Short mmCIF file of C-alpha atoms in Angstrom, two decimals:
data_model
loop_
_atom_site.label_atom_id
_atom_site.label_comp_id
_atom_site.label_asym_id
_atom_site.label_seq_id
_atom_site.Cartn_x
_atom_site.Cartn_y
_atom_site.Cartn_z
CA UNK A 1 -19.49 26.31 -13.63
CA UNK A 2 -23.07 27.63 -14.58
CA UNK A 3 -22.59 27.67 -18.59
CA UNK A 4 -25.61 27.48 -20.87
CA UNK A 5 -26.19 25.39 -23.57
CA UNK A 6 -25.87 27.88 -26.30
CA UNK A 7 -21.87 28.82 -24.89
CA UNK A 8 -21.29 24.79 -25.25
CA UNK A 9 -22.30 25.08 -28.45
CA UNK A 10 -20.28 27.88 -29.47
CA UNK A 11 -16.67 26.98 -27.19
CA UNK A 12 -16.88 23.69 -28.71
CA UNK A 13 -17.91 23.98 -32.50
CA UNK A 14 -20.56 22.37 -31.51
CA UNK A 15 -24.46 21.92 -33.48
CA UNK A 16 -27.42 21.75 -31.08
CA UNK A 17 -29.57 18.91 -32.06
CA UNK A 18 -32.62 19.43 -29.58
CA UNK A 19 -33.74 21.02 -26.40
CA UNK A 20 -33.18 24.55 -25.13
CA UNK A 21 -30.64 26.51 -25.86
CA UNK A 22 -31.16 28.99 -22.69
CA UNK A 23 -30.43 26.23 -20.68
CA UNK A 24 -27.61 26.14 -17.41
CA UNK A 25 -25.49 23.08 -16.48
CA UNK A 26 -24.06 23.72 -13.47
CA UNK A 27 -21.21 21.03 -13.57
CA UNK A 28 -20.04 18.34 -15.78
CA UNK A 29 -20.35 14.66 -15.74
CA UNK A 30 -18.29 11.94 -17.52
CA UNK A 31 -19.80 8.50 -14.96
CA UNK A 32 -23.60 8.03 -15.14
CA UNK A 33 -23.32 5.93 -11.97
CA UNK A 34 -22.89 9.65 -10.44
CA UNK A 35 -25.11 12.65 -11.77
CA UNK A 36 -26.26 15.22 -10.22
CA UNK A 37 -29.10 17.77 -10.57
CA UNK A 38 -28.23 20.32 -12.83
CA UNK A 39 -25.02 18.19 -14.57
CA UNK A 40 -23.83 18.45 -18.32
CA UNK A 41 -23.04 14.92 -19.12
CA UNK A 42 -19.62 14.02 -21.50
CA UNK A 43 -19.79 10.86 -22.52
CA UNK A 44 -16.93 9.06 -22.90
CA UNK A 45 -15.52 6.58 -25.53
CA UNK A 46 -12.66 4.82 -23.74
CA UNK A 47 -10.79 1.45 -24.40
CA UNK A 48 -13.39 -0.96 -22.26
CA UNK A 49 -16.86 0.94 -22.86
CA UNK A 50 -18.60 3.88 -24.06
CA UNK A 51 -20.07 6.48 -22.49
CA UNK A 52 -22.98 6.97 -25.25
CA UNK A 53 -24.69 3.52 -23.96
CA UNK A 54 -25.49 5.19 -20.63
CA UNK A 55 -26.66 9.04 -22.06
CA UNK A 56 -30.47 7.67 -21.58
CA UNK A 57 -29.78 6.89 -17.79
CA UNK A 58 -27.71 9.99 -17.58
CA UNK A 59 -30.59 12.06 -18.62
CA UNK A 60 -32.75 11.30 -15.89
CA UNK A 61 -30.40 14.15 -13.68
CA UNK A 62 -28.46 15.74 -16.33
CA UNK A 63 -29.68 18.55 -18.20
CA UNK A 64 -27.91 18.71 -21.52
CA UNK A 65 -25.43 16.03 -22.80
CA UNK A 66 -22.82 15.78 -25.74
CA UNK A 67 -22.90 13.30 -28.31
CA UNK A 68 -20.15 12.53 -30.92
CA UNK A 69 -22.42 9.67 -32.39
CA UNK A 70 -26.13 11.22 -32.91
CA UNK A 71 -26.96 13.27 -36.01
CA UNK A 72 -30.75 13.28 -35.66
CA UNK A 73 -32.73 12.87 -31.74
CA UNK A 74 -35.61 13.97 -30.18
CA UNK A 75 -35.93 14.80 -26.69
CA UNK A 76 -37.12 17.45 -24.40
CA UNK A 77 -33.49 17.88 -22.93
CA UNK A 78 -30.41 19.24 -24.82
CA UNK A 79 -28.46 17.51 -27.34
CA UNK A 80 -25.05 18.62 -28.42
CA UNK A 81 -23.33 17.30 -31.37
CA UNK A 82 -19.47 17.89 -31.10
CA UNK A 83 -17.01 15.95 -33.27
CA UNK A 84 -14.93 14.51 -30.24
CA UNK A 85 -16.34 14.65 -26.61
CA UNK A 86 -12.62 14.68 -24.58
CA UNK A 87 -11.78 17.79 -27.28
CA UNK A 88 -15.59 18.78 -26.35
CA UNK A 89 -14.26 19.33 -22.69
CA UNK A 90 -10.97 20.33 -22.87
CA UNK A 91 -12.71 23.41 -24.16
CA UNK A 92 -15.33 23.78 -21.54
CA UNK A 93 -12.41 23.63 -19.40
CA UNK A 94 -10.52 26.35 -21.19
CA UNK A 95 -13.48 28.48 -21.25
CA UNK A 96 -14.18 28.52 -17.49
CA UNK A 97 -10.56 28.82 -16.92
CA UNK A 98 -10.52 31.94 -18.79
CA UNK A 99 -13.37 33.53 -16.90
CA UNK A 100 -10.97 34.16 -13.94
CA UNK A 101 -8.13 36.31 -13.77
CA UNK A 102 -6.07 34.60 -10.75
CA UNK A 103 -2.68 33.48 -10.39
CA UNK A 104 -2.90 29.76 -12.34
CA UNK A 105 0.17 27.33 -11.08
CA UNK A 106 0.99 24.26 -13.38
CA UNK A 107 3.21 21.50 -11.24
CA UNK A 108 4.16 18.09 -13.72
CA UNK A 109 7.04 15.87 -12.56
CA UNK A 110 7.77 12.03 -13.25
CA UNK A 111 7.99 12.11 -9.74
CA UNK A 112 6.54 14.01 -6.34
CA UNK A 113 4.40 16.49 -8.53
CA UNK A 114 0.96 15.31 -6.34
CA UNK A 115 3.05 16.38 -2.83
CA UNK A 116 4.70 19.23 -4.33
CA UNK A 117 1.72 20.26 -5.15
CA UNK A 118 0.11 19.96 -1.74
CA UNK A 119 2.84 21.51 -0.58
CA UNK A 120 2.51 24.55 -2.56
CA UNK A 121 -1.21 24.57 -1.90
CA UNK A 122 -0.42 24.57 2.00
CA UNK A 123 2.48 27.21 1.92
CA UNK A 124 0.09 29.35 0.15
CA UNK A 125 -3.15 29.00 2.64
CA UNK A 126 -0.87 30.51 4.83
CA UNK A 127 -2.06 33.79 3.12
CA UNK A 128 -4.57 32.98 -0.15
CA UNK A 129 -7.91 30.83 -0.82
CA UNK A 130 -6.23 28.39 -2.41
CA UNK A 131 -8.23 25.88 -5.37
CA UNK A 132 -6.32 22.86 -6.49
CA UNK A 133 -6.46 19.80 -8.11
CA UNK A 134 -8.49 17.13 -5.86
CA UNK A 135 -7.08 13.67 -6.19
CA UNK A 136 -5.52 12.29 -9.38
CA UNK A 137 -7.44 14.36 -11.71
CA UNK A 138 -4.44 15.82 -13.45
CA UNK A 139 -4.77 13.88 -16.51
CA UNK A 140 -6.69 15.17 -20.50
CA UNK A 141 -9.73 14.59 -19.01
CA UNK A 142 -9.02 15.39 -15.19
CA UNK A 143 -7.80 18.72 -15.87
CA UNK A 144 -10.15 20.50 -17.89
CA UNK A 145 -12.86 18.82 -15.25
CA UNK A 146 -10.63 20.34 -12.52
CA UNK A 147 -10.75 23.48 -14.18
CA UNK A 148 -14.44 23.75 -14.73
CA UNK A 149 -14.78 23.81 -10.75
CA UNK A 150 -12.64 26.32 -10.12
CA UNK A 151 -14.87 28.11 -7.51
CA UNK A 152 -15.55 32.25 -7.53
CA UNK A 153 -13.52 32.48 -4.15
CA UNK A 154 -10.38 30.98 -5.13
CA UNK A 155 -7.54 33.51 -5.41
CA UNK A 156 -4.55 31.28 -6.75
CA UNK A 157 -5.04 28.10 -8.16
CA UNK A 158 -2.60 25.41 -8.09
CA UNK A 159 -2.87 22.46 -10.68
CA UNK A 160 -1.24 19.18 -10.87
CA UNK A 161 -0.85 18.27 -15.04
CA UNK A 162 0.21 14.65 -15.82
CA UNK A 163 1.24 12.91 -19.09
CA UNK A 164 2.20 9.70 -20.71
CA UNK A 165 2.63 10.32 -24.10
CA UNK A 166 4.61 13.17 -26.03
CA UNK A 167 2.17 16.06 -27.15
CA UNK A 168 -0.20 15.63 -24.17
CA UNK A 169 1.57 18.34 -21.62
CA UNK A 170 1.09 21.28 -24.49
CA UNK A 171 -2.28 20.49 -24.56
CA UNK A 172 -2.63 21.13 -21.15
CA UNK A 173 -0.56 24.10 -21.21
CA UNK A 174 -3.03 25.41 -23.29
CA UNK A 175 -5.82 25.07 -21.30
CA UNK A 176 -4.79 25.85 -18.20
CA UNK A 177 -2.12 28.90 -19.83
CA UNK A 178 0.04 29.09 -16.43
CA UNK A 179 1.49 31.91 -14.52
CA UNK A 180 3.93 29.82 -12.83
CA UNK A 181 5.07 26.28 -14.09
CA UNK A 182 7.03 24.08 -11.54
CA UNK A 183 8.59 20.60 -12.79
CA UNK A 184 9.42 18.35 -9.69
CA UNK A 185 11.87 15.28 -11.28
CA UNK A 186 12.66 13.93 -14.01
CA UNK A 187 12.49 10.10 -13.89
CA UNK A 188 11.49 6.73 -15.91
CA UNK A 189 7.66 7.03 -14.85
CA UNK A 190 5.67 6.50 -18.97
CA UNK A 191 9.08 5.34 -20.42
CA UNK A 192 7.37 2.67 -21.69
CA UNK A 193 5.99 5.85 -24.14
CA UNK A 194 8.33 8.51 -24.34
CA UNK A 195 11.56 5.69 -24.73
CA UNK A 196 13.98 8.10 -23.15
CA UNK A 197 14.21 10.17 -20.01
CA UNK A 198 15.70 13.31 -22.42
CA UNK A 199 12.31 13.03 -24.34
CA UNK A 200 9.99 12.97 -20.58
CA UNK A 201 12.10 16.37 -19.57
CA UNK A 202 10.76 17.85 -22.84
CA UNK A 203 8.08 17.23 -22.52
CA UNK A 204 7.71 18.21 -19.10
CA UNK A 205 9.25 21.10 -20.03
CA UNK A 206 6.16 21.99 -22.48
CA UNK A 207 4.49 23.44 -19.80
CA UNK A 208 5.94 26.42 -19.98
CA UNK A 209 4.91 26.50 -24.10
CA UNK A 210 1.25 28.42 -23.35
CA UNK A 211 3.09 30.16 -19.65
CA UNK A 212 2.50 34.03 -19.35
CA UNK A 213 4.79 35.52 -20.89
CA UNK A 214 6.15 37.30 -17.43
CA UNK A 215 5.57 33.98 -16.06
CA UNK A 216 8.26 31.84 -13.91
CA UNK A 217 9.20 28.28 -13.88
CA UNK A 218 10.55 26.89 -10.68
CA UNK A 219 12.92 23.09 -10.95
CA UNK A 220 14.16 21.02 -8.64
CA UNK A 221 18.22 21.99 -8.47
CA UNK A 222 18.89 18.47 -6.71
CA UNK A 223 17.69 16.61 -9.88
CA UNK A 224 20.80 16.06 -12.46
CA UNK A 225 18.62 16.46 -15.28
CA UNK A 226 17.10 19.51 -14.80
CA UNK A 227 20.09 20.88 -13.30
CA UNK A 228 22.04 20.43 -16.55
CA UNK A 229 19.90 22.21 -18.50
CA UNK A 230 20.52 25.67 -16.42
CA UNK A 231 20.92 28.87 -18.03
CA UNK A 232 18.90 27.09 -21.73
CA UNK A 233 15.48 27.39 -21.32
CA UNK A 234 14.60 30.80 -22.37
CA UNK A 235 12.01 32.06 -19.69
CA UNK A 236 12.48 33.64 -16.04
CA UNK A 237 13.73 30.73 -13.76
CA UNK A 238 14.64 29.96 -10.40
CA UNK A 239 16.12 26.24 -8.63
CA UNK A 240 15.16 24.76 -5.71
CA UNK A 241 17.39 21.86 -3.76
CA UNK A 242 20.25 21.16 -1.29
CA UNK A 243 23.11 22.96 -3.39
CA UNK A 244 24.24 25.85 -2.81
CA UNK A 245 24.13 27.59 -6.19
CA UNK A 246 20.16 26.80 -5.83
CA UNK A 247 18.18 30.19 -5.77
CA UNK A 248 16.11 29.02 -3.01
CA UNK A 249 17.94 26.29 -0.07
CA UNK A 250 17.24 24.07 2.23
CA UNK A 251 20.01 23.74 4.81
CA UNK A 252 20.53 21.60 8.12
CA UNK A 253 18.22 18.94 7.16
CA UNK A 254 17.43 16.53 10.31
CA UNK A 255 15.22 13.89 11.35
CA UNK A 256 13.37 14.42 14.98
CA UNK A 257 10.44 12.39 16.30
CA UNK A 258 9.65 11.03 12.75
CA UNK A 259 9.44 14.90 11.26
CA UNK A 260 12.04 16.71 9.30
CA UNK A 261 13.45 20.01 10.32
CA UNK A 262 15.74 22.13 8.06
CA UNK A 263 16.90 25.78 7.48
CA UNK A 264 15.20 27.65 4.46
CA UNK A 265 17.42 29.82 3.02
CA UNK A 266 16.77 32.58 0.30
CA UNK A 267 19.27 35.38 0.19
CA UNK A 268 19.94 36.93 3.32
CA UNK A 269 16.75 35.42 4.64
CA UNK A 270 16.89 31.68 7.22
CA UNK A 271 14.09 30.42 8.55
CA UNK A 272 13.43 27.00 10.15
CA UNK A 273 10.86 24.45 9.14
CA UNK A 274 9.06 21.67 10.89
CA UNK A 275 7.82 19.33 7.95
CA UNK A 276 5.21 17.18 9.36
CA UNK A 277 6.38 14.42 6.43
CA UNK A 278 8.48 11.32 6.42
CA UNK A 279 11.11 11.25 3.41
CA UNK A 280 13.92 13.75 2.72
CA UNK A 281 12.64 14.05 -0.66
CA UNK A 282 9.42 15.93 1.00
CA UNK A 283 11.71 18.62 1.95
CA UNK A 284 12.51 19.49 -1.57
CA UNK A 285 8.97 19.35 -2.40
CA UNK A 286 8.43 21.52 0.66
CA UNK A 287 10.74 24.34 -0.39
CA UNK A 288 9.04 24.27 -3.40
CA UNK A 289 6.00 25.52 -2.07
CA UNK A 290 8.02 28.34 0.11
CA UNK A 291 9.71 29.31 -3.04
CA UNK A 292 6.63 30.08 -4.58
CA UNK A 293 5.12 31.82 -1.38
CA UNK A 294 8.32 33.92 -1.41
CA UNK A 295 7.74 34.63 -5.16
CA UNK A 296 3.93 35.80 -4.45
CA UNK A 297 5.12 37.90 -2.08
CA UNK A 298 3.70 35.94 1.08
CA UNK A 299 5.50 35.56 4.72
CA UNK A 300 7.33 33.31 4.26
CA UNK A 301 7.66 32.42 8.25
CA UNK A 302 4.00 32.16 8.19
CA UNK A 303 3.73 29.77 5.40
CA UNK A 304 6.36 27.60 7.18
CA UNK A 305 4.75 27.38 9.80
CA UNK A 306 1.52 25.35 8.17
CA UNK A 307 3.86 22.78 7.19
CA UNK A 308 3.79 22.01 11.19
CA UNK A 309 0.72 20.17 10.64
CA UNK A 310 1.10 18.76 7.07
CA UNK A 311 -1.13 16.18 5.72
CA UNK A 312 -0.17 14.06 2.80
CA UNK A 313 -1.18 11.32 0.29
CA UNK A 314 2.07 9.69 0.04
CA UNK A 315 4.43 8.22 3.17
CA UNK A 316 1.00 8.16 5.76
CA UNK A 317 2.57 6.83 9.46
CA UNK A 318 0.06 4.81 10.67
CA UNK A 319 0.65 4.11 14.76
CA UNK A 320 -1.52 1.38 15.80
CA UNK A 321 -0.90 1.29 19.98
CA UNK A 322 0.31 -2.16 20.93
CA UNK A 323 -0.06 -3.64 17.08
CA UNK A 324 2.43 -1.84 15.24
CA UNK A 325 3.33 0.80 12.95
CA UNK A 326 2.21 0.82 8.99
CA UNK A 327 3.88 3.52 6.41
CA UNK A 328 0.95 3.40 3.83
CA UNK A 329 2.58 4.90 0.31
CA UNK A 330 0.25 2.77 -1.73
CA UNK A 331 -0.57 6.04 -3.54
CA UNK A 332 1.35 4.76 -6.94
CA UNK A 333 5.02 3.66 -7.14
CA UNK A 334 7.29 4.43 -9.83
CA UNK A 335 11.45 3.21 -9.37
CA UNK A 336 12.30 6.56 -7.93
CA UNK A 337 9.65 7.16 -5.17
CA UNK A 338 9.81 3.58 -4.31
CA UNK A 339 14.05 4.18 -3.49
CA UNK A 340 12.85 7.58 -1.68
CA UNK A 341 10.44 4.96 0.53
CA UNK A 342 12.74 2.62 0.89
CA UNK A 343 15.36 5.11 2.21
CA UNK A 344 12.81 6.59 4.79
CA UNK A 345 12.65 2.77 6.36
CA UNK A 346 16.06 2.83 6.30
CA UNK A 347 16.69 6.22 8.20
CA UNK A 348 13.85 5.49 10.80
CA UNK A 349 14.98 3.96 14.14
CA UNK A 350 13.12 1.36 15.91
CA UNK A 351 12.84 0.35 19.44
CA UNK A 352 15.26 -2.47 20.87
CA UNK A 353 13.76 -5.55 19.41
CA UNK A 354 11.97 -3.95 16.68
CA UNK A 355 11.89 -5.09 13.23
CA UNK A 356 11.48 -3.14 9.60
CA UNK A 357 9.98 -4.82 7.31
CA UNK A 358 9.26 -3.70 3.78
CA UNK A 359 6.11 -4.99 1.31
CA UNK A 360 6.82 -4.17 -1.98
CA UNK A 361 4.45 -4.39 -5.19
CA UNK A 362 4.92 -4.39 -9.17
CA UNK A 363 5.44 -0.49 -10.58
CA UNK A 364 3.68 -0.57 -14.20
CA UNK A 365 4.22 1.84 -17.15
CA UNK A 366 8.47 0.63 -17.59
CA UNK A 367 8.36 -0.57 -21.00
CA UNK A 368 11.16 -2.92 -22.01
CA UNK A 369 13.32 -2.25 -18.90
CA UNK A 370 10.50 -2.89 -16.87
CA UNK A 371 12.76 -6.19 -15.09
CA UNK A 372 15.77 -3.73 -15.19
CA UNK A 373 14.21 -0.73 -13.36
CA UNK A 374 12.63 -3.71 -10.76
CA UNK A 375 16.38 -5.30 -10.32
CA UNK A 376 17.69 -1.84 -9.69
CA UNK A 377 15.39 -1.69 -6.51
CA UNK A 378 16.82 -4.84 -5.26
CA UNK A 379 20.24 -3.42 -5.11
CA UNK A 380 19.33 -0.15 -3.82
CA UNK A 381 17.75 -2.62 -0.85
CA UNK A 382 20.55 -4.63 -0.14
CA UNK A 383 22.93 -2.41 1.98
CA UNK A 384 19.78 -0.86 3.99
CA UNK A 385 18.67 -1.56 7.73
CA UNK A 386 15.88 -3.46 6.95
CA UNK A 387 14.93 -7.20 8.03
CA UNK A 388 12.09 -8.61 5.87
CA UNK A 389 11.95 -8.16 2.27
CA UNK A 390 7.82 -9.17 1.36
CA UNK A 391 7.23 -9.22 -2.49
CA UNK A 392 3.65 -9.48 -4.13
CA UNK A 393 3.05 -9.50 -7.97
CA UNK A 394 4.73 -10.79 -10.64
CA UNK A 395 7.72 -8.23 -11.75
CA UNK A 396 8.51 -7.59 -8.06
CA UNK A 397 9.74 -11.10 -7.62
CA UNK A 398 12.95 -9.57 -9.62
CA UNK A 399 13.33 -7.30 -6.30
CA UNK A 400 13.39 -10.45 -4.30
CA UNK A 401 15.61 -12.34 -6.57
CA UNK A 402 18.45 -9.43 -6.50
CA UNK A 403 17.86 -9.34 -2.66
CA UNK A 404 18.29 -13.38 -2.15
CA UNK A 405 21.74 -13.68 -4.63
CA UNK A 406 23.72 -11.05 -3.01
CA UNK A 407 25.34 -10.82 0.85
CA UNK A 408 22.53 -9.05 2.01
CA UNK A 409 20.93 -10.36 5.53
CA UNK A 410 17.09 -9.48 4.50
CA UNK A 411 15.59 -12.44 4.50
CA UNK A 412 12.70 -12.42 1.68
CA UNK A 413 9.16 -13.51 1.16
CA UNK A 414 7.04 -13.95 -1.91
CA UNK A 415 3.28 -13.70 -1.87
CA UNK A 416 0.51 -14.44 -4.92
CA UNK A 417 -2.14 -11.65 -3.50
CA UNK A 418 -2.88 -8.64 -1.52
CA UNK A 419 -4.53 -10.97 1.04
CA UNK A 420 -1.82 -13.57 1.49
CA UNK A 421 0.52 -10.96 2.41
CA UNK A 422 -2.20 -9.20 4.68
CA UNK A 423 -2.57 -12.34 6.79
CA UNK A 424 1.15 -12.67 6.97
CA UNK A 425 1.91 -9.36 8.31
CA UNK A 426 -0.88 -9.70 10.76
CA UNK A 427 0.46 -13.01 12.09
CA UNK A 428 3.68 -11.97 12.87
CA UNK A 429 4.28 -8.29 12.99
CA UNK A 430 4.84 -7.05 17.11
CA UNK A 431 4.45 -3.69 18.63
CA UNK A 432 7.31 -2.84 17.98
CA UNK A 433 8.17 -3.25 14.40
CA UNK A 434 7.58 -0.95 11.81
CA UNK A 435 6.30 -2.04 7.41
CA UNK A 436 6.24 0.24 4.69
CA UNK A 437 4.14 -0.52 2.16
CA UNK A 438 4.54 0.19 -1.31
CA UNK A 439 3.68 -0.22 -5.11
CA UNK A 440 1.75 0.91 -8.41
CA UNK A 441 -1.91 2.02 -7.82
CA UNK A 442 -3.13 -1.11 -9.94
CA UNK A 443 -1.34 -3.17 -7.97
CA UNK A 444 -4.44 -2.05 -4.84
CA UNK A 445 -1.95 -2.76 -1.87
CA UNK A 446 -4.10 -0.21 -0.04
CA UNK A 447 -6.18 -3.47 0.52
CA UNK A 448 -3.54 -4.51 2.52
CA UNK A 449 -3.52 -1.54 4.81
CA UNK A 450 -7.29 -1.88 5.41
CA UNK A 451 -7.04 -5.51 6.19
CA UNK A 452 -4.43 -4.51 8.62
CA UNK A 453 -6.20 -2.01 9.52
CA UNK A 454 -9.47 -3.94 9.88
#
């Protein structure tokens, strides 16, 4: 980052209270449990604590801090009065981001924007020093943090922006003023906020408000609600997907040895893919990513070819020899990713005498139709090739209930904790049989992985 104190204090309005101005931070910090040499420290003022309490222990590493509550302090190290310490870094983040003059790539979605974005990330490694978000940093804080690390050798950056509330996607826009803008799906994920999907796609759509004005926005064609909005959005754009009126194609899609082959298509140009990915949806995501290599003027065959070896957050096959077989997409859960999972269990094939069995969790952030959105996974379960339905958490006994009342032959299981359901699976899964695993971050099923695991 390397910014002195005296360009804090003029990118963010700032008043220096004490300490040298001539000083360098070299990163920022917003967790005192976590400083390092040489850190600018942000304190925080969030909904359990705030971050002022800990400047003093922050201090002992940091060299400069930010303060929306002191008007008057002595001490030997910087003090930097700004009216509001997220705004405080949102322009930090701005600033760096405007130091470099590299192709910036925004990806948002309801749904599949952190593997579309890895996906675009690998397609273009194939050719570029790629920087990208790390994690789930993608958020009004994580971004302008991502942004203030963006290192001197990066020649395209790709950055994954997320939202909940309407307003918050401009802001980001603004900071991170994209080249390209890619929107993945529309779905229900921060309902609970925006109260209708029409509102999520615009603002989703806001990306593109602070986009280069030669800029390009890239949607996902197989999604009905971006598709309908074709031809009406009044910047340079290209579609993705399976149809065939989609600028960019993916053809021939098959399943072999748990990876998924298709046929890119682009014009008069076909190449075949190896996606080292369980889920058809990861194909979409994938073309993505070759879209956007084609765009940049990359080979395209080249970037293909790093999907080969592919490694994602979402949808991990775990192979344990003579134990069993874990799909770990405890990443997060929202009610279309968690159909997208479900489907993958569904399409996968099992030795004779195998079973599939499916652990499913509560997906937060559904407002009123939170019950609704859980019954709708029920029925999308009950006509799939799948044996054991396991449900842990309190909406996610609406799954079960949907499951149990209809014809379906899944028998179902309901579980009070992470660790009930670990020493279930572990009692009676075989070698041969096969559990995804599945629900909202906060719902920490990855506990049940490690257990299993363990």
């Amino acid at each position: 980052m390397n910014i002195t104190v005296k360009e804090i204090v003029e990118v963010t309005g700032g008043t220096l209270l004490c300490g040298d101005e001539n000083v360098v931070a070299h990163d920022v910090c917003i967790d005192s449990r976590v400083t390092k040499e040489g850190d600018l420290y942000i304190p925080i003022i969030g909904e359990r604590t705030d971050g002022h309490i800990y400047i003093e222990r922050a201090l002992e590493k940091c060299v400069a801090t930010l303060t929306s509550r002191s008007d008057e302090v002595t001490s030997d190290k910087p003090y930097i009065r700004v009216g509001d310490t997220i705004k405080a870094l949102q322009d930090i983040g701005a600033y760096i981001r405007n130091r470099f003059d590299i192709p910036m790539i925004g990806v948002t979605g309801s749904v599949g924007k952190t593997t579309t974005r890895e996906m675009i990330a690998t397609a273009l490694s194939s050719g570029l020093n790629v920087y990208k978000t790390s994690g789930n940093q993608n958020s009004q804080i994580g971004t302008p943090i991502t942004l203030s690390r963006i290192n001197n050798d990066a020649e395209v950056a790709v950055l994954e922006l997320g939202m909940s509330e309407e307003g918050q996607m401009e802001i980001l826009s603004s900071m991170v003023k994209p080249d390209i803008c890619v929107v993945s799906k529309i779905g229900v994920a921060h309902i609970e906020f925006l109260k209708t999907k029409e509102n999520i796609r615009k603002e989703k759509l806001s990306i593109t408000s602070h986009m280069n004005k030669d800029g390009a926005l890239f949607l996902n064609g197989d999604d009905p609600m971006l598709e309908e909005i074709k031809g009406t959005i009044g910047v340079k754009t290209f579609y993705y997907g399976t149809g065939d009126w989609c600028d960019y194609r993916a053809e021939n899609i098959h399943m072999e040895n748990y990876q998924y082959v298709y046929d890119y298509v682009h014009g008069d140009d076909r190449i075949k893919v190896v996606l080292n990915a369980l889920g058809k949806h990861n194909v979409i995501d994938s073309l993505a990513g070759l879209a956007i290599a084609d765009y940049m003027k990359l080979d395209v065959e080249k970037a293909a070819k790093q999907f080969e070896s592919f490694q994602g957050l979402r949808l991990k096959l775990i192979h344990i020899p003579g134990k069993y077989t874990i799909i770990d997409d405890t990443y997060n859960a929202s009610p279309d990713s968690m159909k997208a999972s479900i489907d993958v269990l569904d399409e996968i094939e099992v030795t004779p005498g195998g079973r599939k069995l499916c652990v499913l969790g509560d997906m937060f952030e559904l407002g009123e139709n939170s019950e609704k959105y859980h019954k709708e996974i029920g029925e999308h379960l009950v006509d799939k090739k799948i044996d054991d339905l396991i449900v842990v958490g309190e909406l996610s006994q609406h799954i079960a209930d949907v499951v149990e009342a209809s014809d379906s032959e899944i028998k179902c299981y309901r579980f009070k904790d992470n660790g009930e359901v670990a020493l279930y699976l572990l009692s009676v899964m075989q070698p041969e049989d096969i559990v995804l695993i599945k629900g909202s971050n906060g719902m920490h099923l990855d506990e049940i992985v490690s257990n299993m695991l363990g």
